[in-house]
Coordinates of C-alpha atoms in Angstrom, one line a residue:
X156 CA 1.8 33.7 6.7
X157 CA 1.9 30.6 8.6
X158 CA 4.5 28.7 10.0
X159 CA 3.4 25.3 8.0
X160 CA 3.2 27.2 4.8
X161 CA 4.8 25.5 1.9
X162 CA 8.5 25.2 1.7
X163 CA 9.5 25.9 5.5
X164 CA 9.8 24.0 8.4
X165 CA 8.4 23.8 11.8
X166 CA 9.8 24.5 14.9
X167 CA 7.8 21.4 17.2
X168 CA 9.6 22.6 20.0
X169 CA 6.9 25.7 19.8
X170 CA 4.2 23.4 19.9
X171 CA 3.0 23.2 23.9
X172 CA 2.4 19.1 24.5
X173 CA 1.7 19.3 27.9
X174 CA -2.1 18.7 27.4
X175 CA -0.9 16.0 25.2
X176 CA -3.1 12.7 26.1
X177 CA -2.6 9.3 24.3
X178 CA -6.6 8.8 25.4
X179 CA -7.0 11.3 23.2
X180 CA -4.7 10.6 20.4
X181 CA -6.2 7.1 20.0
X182 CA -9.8 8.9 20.1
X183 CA -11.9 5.4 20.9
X184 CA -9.7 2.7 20.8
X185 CA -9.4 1.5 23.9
X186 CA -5.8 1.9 25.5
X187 CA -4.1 -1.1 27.7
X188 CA -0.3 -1.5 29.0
X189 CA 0.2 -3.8 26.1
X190 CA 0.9 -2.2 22.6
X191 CA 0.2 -5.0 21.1
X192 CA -3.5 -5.0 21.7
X193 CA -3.5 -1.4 20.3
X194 CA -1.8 -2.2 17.3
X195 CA -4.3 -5.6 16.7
X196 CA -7.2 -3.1 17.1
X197 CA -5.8 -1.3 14.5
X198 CA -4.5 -3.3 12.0
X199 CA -6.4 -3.8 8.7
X200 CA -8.8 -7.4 8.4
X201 CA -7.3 -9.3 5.7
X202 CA -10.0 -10.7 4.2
X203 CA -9.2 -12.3 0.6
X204 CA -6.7 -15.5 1.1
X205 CA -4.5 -16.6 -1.9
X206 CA -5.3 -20.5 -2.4
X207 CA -1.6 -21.3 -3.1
X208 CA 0.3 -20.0 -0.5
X209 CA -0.3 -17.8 2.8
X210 CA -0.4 -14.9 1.4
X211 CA -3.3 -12.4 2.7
X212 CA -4.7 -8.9 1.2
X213 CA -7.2 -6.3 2.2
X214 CA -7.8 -5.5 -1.6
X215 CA -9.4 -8.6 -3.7
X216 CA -7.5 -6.6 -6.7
X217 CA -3.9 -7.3 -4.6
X218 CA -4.7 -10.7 -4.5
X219 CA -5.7 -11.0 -8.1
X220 CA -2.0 -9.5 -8.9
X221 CA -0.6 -11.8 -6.5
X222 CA -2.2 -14.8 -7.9
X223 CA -0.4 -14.2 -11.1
X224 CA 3.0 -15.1 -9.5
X225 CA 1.6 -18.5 -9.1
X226 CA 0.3 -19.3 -12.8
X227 CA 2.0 -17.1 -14.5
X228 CA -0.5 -14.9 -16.4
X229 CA 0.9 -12.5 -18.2
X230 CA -2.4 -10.9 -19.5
X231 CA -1.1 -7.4 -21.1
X232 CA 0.4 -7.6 -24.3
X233 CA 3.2 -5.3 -26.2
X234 CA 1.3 -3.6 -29.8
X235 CA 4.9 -3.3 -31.1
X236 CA 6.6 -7.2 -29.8
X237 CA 5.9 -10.0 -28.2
X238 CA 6.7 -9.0 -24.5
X239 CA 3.5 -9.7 -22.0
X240 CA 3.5 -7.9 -18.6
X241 CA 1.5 -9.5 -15.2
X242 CA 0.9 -5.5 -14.4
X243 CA -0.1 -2.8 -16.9
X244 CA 2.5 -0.6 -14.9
X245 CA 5.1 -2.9 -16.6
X246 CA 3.5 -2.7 -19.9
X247 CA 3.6 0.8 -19.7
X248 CA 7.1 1.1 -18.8
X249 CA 8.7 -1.7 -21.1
X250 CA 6.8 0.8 -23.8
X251 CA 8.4 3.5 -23.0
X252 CA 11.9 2.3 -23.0
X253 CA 11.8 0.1 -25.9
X254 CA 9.0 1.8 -28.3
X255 CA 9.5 5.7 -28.2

C-alpha cells in the first residue's frame, strides 16, 4: 500500500528535492528577489468595498454579512422566541441549544 495511505505518515526526508525548482513551483508567475511582488501577484482582487468602513471582500456575499455589523440587521428569526440572528449559522445554533 502506499506510503500516503490514510492514517500514516510520511517520511519527506525520502522524498529527493534536489530537482526541486521554485520556477517550477510557482509554474507562471514570474519570480523576482522581492517576495513581495510574488505574493501581490498572488493575492486575491478584492473587488466589493463596504460603504461604511474599509473593509474589502472577494465574495459580494462576505460583504453583505459584513454590512450587517453596521445597521444591525438581524434578518433570521427564532420559530420558538424572539431571538434574531445576523447569520443563519447562529440561528441554527441558538436552536439547538435553547429549543431541543
Amino acid at each position: 500500500s502506499s506510503s500516503l495511505s490514510r492514517g500514516r505518515k510520511t517520511s519527506y526526508s525520502s522524498f529527493d528535492l534536489s530537482s526541486f525548482s521554485l520556477n517550477k513551483a510557482l509554474g507562471s508567475l514570474a519570480f523576482s528577489s522581492n517576495c513581495q511582488s510574488i505574493l501581490d501577484v498572488r493575492a486575491p482582487k478584492k473587488l466589493h468595498q463596504c460603504p461604511h468602513c474599509t473593509y474589502q471582500s472577494p465574495k459580494r456575499q462576505h460583504l453583505e454579512y459584513h454590512i450587517r455589523k453596521h445597521t444591525g440587521e438581524k434578518p433570521h428569526a427564532c420559530p420558538h422566541c424572539s431571538y434574531r440572528a445576523a447569520h443563519e449559522s447562529n440561528m441554527r445554533r441558538h436552536i439547538a441549544v435553547h429549543h431541543r
